[in-house]
Every structure is written in C-alpha cells, then in structure tokens.
Short mmCIF file of C-alpha atoms and ligand atoms in Angstrom, two decimals:
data_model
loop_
_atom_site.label_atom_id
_atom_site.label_comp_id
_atom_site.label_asym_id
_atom_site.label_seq_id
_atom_site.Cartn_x
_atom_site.Cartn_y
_atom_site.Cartn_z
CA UNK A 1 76.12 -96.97 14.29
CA UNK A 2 73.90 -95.70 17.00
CA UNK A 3 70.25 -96.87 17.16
CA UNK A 4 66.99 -95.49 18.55
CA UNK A 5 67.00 -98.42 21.60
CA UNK A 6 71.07 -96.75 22.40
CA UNK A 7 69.07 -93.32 23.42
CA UNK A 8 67.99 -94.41 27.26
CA UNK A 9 64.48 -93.71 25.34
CA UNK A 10 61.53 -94.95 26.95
CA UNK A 11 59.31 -98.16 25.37
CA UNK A 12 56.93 -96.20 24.43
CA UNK A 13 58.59 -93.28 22.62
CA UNK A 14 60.78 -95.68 20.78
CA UNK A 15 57.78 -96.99 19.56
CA UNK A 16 56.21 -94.14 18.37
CA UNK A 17 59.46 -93.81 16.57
CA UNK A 18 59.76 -96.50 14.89
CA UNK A 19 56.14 -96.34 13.81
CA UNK A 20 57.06 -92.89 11.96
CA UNK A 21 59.44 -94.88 10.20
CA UNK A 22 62.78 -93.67 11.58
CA UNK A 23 65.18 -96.23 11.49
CA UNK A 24 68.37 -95.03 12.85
CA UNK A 25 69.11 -91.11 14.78
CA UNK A 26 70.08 -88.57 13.08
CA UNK A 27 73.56 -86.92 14.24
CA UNK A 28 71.46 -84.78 16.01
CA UNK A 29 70.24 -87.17 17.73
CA UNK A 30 71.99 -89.16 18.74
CA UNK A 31 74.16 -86.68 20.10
CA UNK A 32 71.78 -85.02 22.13
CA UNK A 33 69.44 -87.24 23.75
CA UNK A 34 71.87 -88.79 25.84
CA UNK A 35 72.73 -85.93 27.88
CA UNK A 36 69.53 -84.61 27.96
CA UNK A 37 68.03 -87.27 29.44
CA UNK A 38 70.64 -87.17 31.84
CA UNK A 39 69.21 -83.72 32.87
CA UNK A 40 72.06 -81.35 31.27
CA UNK A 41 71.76 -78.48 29.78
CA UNK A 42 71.86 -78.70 25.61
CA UNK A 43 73.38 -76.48 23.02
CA UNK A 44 72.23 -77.63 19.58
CA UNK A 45 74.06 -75.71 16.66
CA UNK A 46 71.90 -76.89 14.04
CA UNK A 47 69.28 -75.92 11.59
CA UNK A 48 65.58 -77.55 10.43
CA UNK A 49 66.29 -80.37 8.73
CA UNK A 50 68.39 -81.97 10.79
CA UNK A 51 66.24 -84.06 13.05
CA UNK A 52 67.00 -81.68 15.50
CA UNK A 53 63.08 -81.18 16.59
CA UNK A 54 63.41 -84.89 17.75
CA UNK A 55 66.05 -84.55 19.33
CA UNK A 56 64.37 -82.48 22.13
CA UNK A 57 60.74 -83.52 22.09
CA UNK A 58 62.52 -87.21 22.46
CA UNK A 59 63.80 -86.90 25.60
CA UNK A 60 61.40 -84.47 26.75
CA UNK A 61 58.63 -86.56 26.26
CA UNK A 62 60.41 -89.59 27.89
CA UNK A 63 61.28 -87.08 31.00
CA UNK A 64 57.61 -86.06 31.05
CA UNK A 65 56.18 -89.18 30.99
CA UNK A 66 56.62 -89.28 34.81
CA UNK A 67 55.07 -87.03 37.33
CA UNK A 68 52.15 -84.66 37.47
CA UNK A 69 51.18 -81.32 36.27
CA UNK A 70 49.53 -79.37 38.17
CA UNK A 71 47.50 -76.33 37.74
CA UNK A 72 48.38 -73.27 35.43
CA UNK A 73 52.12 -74.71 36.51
CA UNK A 74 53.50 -75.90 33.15
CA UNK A 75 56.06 -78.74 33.66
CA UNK A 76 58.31 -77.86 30.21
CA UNK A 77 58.20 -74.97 27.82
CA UNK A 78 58.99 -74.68 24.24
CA UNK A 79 59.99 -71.28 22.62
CA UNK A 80 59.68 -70.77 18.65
CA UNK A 81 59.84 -67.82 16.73
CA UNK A 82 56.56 -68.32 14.18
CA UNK A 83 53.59 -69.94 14.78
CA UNK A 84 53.84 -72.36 11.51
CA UNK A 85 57.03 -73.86 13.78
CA UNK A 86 55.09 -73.97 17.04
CA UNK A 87 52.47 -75.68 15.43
CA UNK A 88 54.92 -77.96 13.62
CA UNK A 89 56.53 -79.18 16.96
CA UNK A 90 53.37 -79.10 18.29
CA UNK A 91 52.66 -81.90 15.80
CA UNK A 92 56.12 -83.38 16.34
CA UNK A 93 54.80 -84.18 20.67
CA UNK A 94 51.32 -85.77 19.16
CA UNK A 95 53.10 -87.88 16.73
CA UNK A 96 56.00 -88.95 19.13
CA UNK A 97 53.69 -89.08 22.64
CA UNK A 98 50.91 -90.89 21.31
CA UNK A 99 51.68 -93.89 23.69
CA UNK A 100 51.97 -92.08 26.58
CA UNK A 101 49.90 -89.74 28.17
CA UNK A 102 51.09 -86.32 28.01
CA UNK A 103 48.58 -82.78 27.52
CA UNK A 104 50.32 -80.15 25.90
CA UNK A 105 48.98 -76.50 25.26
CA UNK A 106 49.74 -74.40 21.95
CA UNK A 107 50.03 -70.38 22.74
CA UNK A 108 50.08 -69.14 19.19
CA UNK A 109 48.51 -66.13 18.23
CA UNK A 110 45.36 -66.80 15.93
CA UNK A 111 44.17 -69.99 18.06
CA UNK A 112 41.53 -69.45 20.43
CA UNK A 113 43.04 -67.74 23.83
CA UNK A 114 40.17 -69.12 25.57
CA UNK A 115 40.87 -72.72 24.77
CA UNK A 116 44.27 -73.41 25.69
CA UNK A 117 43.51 -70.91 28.50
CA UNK A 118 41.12 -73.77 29.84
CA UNK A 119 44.10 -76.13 28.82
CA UNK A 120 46.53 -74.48 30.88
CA UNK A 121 43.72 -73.87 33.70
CA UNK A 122 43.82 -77.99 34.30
CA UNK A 123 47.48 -78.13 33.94
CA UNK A 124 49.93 -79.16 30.97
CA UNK A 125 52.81 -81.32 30.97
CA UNK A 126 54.35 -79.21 27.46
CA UNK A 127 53.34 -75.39 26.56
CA UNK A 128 54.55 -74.64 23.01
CA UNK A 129 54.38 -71.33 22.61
CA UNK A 130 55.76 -67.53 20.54
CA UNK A 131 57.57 -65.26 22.92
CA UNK A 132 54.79 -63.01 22.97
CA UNK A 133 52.03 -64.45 23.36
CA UNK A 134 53.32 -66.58 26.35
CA UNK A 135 54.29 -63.26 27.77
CA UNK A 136 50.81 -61.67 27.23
CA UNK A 137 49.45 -64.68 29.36
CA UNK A 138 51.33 -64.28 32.18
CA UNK A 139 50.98 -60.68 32.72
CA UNK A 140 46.83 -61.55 32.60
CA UNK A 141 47.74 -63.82 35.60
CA UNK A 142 46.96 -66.83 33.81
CA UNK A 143 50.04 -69.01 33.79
CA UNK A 144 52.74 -69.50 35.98
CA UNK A 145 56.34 -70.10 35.25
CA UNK A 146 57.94 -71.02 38.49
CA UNK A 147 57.31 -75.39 37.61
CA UNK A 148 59.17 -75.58 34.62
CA UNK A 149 61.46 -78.10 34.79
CA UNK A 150 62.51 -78.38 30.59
CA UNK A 151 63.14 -75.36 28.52
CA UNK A 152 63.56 -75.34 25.21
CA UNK A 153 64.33 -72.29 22.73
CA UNK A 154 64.32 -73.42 19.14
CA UNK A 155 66.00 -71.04 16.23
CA UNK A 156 67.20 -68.40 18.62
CA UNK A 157 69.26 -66.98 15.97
CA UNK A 158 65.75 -66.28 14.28
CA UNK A 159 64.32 -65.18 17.02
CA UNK A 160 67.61 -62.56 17.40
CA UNK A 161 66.51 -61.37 14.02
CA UNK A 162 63.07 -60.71 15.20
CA UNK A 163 63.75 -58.85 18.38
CA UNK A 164 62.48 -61.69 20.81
CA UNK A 165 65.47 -61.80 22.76
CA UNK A 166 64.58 -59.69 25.35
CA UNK A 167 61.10 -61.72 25.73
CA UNK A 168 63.31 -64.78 25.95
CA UNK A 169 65.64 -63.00 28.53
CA UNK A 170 62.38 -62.03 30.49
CA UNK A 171 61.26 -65.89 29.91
CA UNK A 172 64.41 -67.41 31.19
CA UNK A 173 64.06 -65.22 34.29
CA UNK A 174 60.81 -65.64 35.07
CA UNK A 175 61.63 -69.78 34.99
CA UNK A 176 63.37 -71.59 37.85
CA UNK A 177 67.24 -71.43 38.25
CA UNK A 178 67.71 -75.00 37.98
CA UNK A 179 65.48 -76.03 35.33
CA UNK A 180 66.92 -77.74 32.37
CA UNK A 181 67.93 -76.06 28.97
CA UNK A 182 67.54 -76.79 25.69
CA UNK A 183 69.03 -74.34 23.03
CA UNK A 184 69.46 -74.50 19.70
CA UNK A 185 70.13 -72.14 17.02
CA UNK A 186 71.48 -72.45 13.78
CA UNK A 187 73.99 -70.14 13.98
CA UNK A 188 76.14 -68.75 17.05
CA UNK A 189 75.77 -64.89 17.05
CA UNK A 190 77.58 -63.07 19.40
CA UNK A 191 74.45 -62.35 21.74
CA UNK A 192 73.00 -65.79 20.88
CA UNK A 193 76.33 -66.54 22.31
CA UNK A 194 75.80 -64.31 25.40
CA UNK A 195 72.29 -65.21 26.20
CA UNK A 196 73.99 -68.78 26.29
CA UNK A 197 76.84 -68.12 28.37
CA UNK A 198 74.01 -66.48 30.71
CA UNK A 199 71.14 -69.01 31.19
CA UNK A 200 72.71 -72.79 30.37
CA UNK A 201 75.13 -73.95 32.43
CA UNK A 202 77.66 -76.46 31.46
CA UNK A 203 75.87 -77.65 28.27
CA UNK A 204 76.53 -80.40 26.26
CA UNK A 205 77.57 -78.57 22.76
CA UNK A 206 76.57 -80.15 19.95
CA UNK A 207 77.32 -78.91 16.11
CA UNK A 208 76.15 -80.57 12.85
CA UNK A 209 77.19 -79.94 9.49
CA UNK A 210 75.38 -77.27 7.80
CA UNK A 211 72.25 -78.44 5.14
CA UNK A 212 74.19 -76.63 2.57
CA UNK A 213 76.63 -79.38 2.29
CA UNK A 214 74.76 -81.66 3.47
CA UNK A 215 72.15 -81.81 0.48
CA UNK A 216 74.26 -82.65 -2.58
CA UNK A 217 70.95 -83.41 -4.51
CA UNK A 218 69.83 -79.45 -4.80
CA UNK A 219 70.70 -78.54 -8.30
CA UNK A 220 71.64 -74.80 -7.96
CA UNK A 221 71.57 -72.18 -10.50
CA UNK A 222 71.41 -68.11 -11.11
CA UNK A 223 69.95 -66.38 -13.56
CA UNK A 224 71.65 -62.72 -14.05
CA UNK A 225 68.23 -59.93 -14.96
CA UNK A 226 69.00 -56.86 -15.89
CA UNK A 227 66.66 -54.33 -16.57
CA UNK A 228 66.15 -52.21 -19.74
CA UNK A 229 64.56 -49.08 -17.95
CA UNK A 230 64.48 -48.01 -13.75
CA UNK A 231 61.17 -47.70 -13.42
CA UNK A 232 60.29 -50.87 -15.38
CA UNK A 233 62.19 -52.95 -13.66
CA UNK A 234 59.62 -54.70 -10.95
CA UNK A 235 57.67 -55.76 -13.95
CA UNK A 236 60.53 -56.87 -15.43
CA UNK A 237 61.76 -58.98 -12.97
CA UNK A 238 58.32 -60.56 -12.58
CA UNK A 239 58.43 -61.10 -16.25
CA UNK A 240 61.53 -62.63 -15.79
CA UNK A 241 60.51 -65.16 -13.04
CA UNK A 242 57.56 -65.93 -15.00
CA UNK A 243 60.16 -66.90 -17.64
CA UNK A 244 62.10 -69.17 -15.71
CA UNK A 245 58.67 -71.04 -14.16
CA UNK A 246 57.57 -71.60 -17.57
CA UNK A 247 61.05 -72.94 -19.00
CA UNK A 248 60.93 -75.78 -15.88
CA UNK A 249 57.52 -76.69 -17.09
CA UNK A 250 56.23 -79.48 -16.07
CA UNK A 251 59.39 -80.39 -13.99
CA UNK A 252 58.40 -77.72 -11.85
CA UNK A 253 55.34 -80.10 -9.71
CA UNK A 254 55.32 -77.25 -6.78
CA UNK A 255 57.57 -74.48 -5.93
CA UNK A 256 58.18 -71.66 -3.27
CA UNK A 257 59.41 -68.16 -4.28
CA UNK A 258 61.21 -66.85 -2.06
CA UNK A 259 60.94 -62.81 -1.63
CA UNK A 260 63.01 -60.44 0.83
CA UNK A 261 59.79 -57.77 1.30
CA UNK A 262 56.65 -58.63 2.55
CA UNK A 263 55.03 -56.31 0.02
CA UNK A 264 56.99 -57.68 -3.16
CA UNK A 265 55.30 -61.18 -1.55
CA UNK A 266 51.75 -59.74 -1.91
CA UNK A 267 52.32 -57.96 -5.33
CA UNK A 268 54.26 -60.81 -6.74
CA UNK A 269 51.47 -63.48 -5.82
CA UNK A 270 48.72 -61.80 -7.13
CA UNK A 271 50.33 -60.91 -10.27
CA UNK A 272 51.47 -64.79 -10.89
CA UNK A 273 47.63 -65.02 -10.52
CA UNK A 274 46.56 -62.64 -12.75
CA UNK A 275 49.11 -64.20 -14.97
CA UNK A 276 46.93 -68.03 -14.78
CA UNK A 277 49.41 -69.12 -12.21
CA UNK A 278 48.33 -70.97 -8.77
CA UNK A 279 50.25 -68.64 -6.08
CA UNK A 280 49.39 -67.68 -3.13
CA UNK A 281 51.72 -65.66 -0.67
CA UNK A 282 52.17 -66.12 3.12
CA UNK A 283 54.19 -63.83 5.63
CA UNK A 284 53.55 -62.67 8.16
CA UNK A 285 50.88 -60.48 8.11
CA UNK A 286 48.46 -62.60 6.79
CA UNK A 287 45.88 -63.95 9.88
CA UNK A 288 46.38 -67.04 11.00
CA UNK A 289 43.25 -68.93 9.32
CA UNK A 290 44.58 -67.69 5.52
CA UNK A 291 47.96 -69.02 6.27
CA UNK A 292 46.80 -72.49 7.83
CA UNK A 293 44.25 -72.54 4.80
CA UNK A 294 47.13 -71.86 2.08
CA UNK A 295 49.59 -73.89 3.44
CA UNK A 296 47.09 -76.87 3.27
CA UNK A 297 46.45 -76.04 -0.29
CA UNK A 298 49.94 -75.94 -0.97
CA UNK A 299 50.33 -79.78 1.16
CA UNK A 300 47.65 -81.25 -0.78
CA UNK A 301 49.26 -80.16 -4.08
CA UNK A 302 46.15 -77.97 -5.25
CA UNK A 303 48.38 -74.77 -4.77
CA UNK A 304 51.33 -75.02 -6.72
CA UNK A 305 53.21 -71.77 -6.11
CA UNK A 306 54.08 -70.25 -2.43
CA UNK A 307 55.63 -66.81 -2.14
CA UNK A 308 57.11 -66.47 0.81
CA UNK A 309 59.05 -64.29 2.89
CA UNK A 310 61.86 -66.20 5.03
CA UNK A 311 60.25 -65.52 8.17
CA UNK A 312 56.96 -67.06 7.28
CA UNK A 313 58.32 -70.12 5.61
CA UNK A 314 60.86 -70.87 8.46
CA UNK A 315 60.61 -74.24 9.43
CA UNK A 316 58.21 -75.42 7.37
CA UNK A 317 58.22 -79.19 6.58
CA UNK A 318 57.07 -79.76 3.24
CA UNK A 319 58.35 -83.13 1.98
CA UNK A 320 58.31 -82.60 -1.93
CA UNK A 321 58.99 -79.60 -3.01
CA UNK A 322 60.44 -79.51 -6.83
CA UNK A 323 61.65 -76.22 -6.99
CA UNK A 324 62.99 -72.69 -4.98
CA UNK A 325 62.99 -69.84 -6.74
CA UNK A 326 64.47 -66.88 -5.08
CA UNK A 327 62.76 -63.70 -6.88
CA UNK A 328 65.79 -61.66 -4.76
CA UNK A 329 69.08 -63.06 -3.19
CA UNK A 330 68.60 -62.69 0.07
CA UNK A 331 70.68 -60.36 2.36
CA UNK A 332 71.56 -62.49 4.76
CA UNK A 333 73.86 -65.58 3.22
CA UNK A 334 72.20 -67.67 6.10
CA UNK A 335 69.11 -67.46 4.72
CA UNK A 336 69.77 -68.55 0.98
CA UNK A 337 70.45 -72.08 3.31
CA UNK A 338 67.53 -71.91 4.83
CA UNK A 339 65.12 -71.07 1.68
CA UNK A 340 66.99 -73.93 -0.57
CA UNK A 341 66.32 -76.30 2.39
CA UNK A 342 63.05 -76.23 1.42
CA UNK A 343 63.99 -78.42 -1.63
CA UNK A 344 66.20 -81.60 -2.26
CA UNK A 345 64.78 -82.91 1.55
CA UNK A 346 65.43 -86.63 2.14
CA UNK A 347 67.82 -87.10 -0.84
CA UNK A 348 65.14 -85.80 -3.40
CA UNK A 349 66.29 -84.26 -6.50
CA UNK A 350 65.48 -80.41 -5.85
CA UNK A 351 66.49 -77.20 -8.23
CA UNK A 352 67.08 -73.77 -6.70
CA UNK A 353 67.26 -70.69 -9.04
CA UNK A 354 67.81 -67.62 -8.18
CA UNK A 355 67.24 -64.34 -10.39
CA UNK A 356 70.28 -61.84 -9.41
CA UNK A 357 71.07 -58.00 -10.61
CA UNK A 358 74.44 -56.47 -10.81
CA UNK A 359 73.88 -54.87 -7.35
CA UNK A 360 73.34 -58.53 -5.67
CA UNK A 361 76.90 -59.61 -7.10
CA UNK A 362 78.42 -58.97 -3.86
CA UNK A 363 75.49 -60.87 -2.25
CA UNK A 364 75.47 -64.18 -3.52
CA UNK A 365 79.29 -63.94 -3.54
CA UNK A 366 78.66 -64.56 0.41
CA UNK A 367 76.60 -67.05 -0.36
CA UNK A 368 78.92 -69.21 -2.66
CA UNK A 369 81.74 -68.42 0.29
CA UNK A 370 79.31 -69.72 3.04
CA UNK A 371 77.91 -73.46 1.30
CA UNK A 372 81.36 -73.50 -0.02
CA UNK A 373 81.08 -73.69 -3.83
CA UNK A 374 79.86 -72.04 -6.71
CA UNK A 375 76.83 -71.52 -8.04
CA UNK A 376 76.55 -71.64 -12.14
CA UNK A 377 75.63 -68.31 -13.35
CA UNK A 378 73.67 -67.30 -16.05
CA UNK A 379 74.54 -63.94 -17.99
CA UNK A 380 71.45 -63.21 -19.66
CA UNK A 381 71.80 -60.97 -22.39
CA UNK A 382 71.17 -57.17 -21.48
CA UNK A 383 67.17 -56.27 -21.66
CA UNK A 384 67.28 -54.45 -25.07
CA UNK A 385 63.68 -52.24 -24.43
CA UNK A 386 61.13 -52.58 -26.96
CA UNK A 387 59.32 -49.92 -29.32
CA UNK A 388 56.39 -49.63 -27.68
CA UNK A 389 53.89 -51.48 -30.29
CA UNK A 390 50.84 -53.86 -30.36
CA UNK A 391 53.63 -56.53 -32.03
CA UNK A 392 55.82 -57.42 -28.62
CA UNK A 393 56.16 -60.97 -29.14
CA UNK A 394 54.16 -63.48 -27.26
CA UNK A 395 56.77 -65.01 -24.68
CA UNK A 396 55.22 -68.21 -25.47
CA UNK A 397 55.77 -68.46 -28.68
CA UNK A 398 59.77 -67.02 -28.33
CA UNK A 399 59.93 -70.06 -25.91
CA UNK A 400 58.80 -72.36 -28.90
CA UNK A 401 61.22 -70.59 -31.55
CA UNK A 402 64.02 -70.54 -28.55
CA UNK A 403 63.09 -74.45 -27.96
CA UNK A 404 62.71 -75.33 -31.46
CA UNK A 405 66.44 -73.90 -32.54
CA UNK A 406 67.83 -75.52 -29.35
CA UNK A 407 66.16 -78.83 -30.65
CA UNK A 408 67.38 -78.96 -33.77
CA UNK A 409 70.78 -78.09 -32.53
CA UNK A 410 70.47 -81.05 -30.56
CA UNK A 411 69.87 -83.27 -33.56
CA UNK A 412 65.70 -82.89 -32.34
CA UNK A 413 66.44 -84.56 -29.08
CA UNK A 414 63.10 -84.17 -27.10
CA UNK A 415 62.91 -81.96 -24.72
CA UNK A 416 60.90 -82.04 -21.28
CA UNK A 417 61.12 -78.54 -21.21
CA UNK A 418 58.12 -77.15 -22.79
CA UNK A 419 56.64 -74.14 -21.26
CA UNK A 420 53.32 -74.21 -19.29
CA UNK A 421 51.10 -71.54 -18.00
CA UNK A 422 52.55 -69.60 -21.31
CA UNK A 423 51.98 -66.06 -19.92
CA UNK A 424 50.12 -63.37 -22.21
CA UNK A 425 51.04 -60.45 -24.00
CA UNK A 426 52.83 -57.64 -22.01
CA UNK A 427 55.27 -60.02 -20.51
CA UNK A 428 58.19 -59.71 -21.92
CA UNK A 429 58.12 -55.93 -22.37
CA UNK A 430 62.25 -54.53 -22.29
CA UNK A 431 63.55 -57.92 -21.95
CA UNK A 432 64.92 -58.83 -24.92
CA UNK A 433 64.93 -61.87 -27.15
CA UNK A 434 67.93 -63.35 -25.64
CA UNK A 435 66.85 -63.88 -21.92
CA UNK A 436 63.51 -66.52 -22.71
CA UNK A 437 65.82 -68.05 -25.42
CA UNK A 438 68.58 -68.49 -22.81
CA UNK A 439 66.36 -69.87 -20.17
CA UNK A 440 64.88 -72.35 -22.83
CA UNK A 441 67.91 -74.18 -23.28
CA UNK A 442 69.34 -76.58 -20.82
CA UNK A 443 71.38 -76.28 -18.25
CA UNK A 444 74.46 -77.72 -19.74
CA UNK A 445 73.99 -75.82 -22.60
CA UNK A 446 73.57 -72.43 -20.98
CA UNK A 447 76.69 -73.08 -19.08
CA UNK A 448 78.69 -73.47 -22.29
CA UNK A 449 77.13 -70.45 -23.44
P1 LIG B 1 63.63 -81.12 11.68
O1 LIG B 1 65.10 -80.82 11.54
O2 LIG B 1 63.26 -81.39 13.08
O3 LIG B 1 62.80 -80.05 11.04
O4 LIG B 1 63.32 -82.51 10.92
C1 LIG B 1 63.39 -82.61 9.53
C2 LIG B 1 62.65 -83.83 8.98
O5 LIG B 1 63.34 -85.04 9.28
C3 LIG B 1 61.25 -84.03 9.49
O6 LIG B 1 60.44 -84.32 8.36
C4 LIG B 1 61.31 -85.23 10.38
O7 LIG B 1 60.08 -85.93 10.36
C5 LIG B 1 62.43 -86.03 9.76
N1 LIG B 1 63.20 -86.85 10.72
C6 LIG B 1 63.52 -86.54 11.99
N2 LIG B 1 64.26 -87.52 12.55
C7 LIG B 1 64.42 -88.48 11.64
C8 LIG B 1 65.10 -89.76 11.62
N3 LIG B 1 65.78 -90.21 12.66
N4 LIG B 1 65.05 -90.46 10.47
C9 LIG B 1 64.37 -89.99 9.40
N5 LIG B 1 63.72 -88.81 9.35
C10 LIG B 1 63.73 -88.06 10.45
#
C-alpha cells in the first residue's frame, strides 16, 4: 500500500500530515500527488469526501514552499463555488502548511475586502477565492493574474450548475499559458468536459469510486407522503417530517434537512422552531456572519437541526452527523449523493430518509439507478383528512399508542424509539392515523409491512 513518505512530499508537509492523524493516502491521493508534483496538469473525477482537497493543497503547498511572491502577483489560485468551501480549503492550507511558511489570501464575499486587499498588496503565495469576487478584484486593478503558476478549480460541475463557467473561462485566460492545472469535478458534463479539453493539457486523469458505494454504513430509507387536500399539503409535509424527527428520537443527535427551494429552507426552519425544534436554515442568501454563526452552532452541537439547500451545504465537513433528512428528493440524482454524504463519514453509522410523493417516483428511481441499489420504501397509508374539530389527536400521544401496540407485538421489547420534541396540536391535521403509527415502528417491521 502506498504511504504518505511514497508522495515526493516535502518533510514538512508530511509532518503536518501525520500530525492530523492521516495514516495512509487516500486513492485520491495517492494518485494525484505524484504527477502533480511533477508539474502536470490534473483531472480529479471525484467528489468531497474523498480526500481529494489534500490531494491538491499537498503538493501545492510542497511546490510553494520554494520561491517568492511578489506583489499583488499571486503564485497559485484556488477556484470554489461557495464560500463555506473556500473557507474550508482555506483551513485545509493552515492545517497542512503550518511548518512552512506560506501567506495565503481568502476572496470570499462577506470577509473584509480591505483586509485581504492589504494581503494581496504584500504578495501571497495561495489566493482562495469564488469566481466572482476574484473577478471583481481584478477589474478594480488590484490583483494581477499573469504569476500564477498552480491553478486549481474545485467542483466545477457545481460551479456549471451555478453559471460560473464563463468567470472560470475568463479566469483561465486571464492566467499564464503554461501554468499548471488542477481540475476536479465530481462529475464529467459535457462542457465540464470541454472547458477541460480547452485549458489542461495532457492531464493525468484520475477517477474514484463514487461515495454512494463507497459508504456502506448510510442506512437509507423513504417514506412515501401523500397529501389529503392540495392546498394543505406544505403543512402536511412539514407535519410529516416532524413525524419522522420525532420517531428517530433520541437516535437522531444532529441532523441536516435537506430542501430543493431556498424559500421552503426559510419557511421550513422557522416552523421546526415554532414547533420547539433547534433549526436553523442556511443557503445562500443568508450574509455571511449568520451562516458562519449557525454553522458554528451546528459544530458545537448546540444547533441540532440544519436546513439546507444543496448549494449552501456543499462541501461542508461536519464529522458526526446522525441523520439526513431530505424534506424533497432532489432533482438532480447527483445531488441525493452529495446530501447523504453528509452522514455515515469515516465509517460512522449514518441514516438518510427521505419523504417522497407520487410525482417524485420517477425521481428517486434515478437515484436508486445511479448508487446502484434500492432504497426501502415506505407506503404510508393515504392522508385520510380530518373533520375539522378541537379533538385532532395529539401526534404525541398516537406515537405512544402506535409505540405501545408495536411493543407489545414485540413481546414489550424496549424500544429506543420514543419520540422527543412531541410537536403540539395542529400537527397532524389530514394525515391520518396510519402514517405516525407506521413511522413508529422499526425499520424491519415497516418493511414487512
Ligand atoms: P475532502 O474530500 O477533501 O472533503 O476530505 C474529506 C475528509 O477526509 C476530511 O475530513 C479530511 O480531513 C479527511 N481526510 C483527508 N485525507 C485523509 C487521509 N489520508 N486519511 C484520513 N482522513 C483524511
């Protein structure tokens, strides 16, 4: 097997390395710091989780560690779609340069412009930086792109899906012909595919094997809602989420819900909070201090629920999270990965469940085709709606009847399973008895159901 001292890493990085406790290179790895330090070009097909931020800030920082920068002349540039993943690889160069001396600049939006404008003044050996804001500096004259030597564009297939690629095309051309690429992407679109062809030459291709099948330890599940009435049906749904949290209980340490609009991710936090739940949502509209603040919260464990849109939660690297819960399948197959990734990291036991309607059949269909198996599904029973009277059962206390049957079934086997945050009232308006009874029981038994 290959070992960090195999790389051609310098001393120093493989000691920074080894005191983050990495014993051996991931695949990633150990793949692509070879020819990069050899100065070729590098086309990484692989996604977060992979090791694959390593494998470029490696070698870069080893590369780096000679020379000199010199004024407003960056020596390497790094490209990422969000700021949450600028600043993450931003954190990646402190941790793995901390033995050499290396300055680095961070062009995110939301940190001070005037700052790393000084930064950048003196000269930096790495800018990290979004697509736009880099671009906004360089028009004002303050930065210039003819001494990079390293470039590196990380999740360009994310940044095709937020219309950076003409920024990035701009980028590439306003960078020297011979500098050295570094690509990666997690998936090869046909214009990823062009803009590759264009700007790297000869690269060393590397692919890794998808997290999907990677990460045997995410326990996967989807729970079928239907809704008793059209225009009831957002509340519904929420009710039904709220549902599903509650039957994880205490199982459920910290979670993020997963939503595909940016609006369902503001109305769906602050209605888990007017519900007693911790949540707190972050996309991408949110400024910069509230999502730095939240995302703390939620790394210190004093926020227990994130709601999310994919963007925003891209590339996030939150060790232990319990559970995903995807409050709609997403569109894109690709994503479903990418949110479940969150979960099950570094052979932790992780749950995913996802609530589905008729219409997302055909969606999560792609998604079984694309991680290659299926994914138990759970037919609730149809939402019967309710006469509307004071007496609409307490969900809480259906979850108790619901858990007390299943126990006794069970010969009063104890169950871990007992609902917390019990929601009020109004909850379970249209849904029926059958769908909190259903999520009560446990898995096995719900898939002999
Ligand atoms: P990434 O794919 O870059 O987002 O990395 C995913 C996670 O793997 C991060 O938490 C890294 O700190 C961790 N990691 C990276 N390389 C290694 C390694 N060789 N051994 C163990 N963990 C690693």
């Amino acid at each position: 097997m290959t070992s960090f001292s195999d790389l051609g890493l310098a001393p120093e990085v493989q000691k920074a390395v080894s005191e983050a406790g990495y014993e051996t290179p991931t695949p990633i790895q150990a793949d692509a710091i070879p020819p990069a330090l050899e100065g070729r070009d590098v086309l990484g097909i692989a996604q977060t989780g992979t090791g694959k931020t390593a494998s470029f800030t490696l070698p870069m920082i080893t590369m780096l560690a000679k020379g000199r920068t010199r004024a407003r002349m960056p020596r390497s540039l790094v490209l990422c779609p969000t700021r949450e993943l600028a600043a993450q690889v931003a954190e990646n160069f402190e941790t793995y340069s901390k033995h050499v001396n290396l300055t680095k600049a961070l062009l995110i939006g939301g940190v001070s412009f005037k700052a790393q404008g000084e930064l950048i003044d003196k000269g930096v050996s790495v800018l990290i930086a979004t697509p736009g804001r880099l671009l906004d500096h360089f028009e004002r004259g303050k930065l210039l792109l003819n001494g990079v030597q390293v470039m590196v564009v990380d999740e360009a297939d994310r940044m095709l899906d937020m219309g950076f690629i003409p920024d990035i095309e701009r980028i590439f051309s306003l960078t020297p012909f011979t500098r050295q690429t570094l690509f990666f992407s997690a998936t090869m679109a046909p214009e990823i595919e062009r803009i590759t062809n264009a700007f790297l030459s000869n690269p060393a291709k590397i692919e890794v094997a998808r997290r999907a099948t990677a990460s045997e330890t995410i326990e996967q599940t989807a729970v079928m809602f239907r809704a008793s009435r059209r225009d009831l049906a957002p509340q519904q749904k929420r009710a039904a989420l709220r549902s599903v949290i509650a039957a994880e209980g205490e199982a459920c340490t910290n979670a993020i819900i997963f939503c595909n609009r940016k609006t369902d991710v503001d109305i769906l936090a602050g209605s888990l909070k007017k519900h007693g739940f911790q949540a707190e949502p972050i996309h991408g509209d949110l400024d910069q201090s509230q999502r730095t603040r939240t995302l703390d919260a939620f790394r210190d464990s004093s926020l227990r629920l994130l709601v999310a849109s994919d963007v925003a939660a891209r590339g996030l690297d939150i060790l232990s999270v319990s559970h995903v819960f995807n409050f709609d399948v997403p569109t894109n197959a690709e994503d479903y990965v990418h949110r479940i990734g969150r979960t099950g990291r570094a052979g932790r036991e992780g749950k995913a469940i996802t609530i589905y309607e008729t219409r997302d059949e055909k969606a999560l269909d792609a998604v079984e085709r694309l991680i290659g198996k299926k994914i138990p599904r759970i037919q609730a029973a149809e939402a019967s709606e309710k006469p509307a009277s004071n007496s609409i059962p307490d969900i809480a206390e259906e979850l108790k009847t619901a858990e007390s049957q299943s126990r006794k079934r069970r010969g009063n086997a104890s169950s871990r399973r007992k609902p917390q945050n019990a929601p009020p009232e109004d909850n379970m308006v249209g849904m029926g008895a059958h769908l909190p009874q259903f999520i009560a029981m446990s898995f096995d038994e719900r898939l002999a159901t």
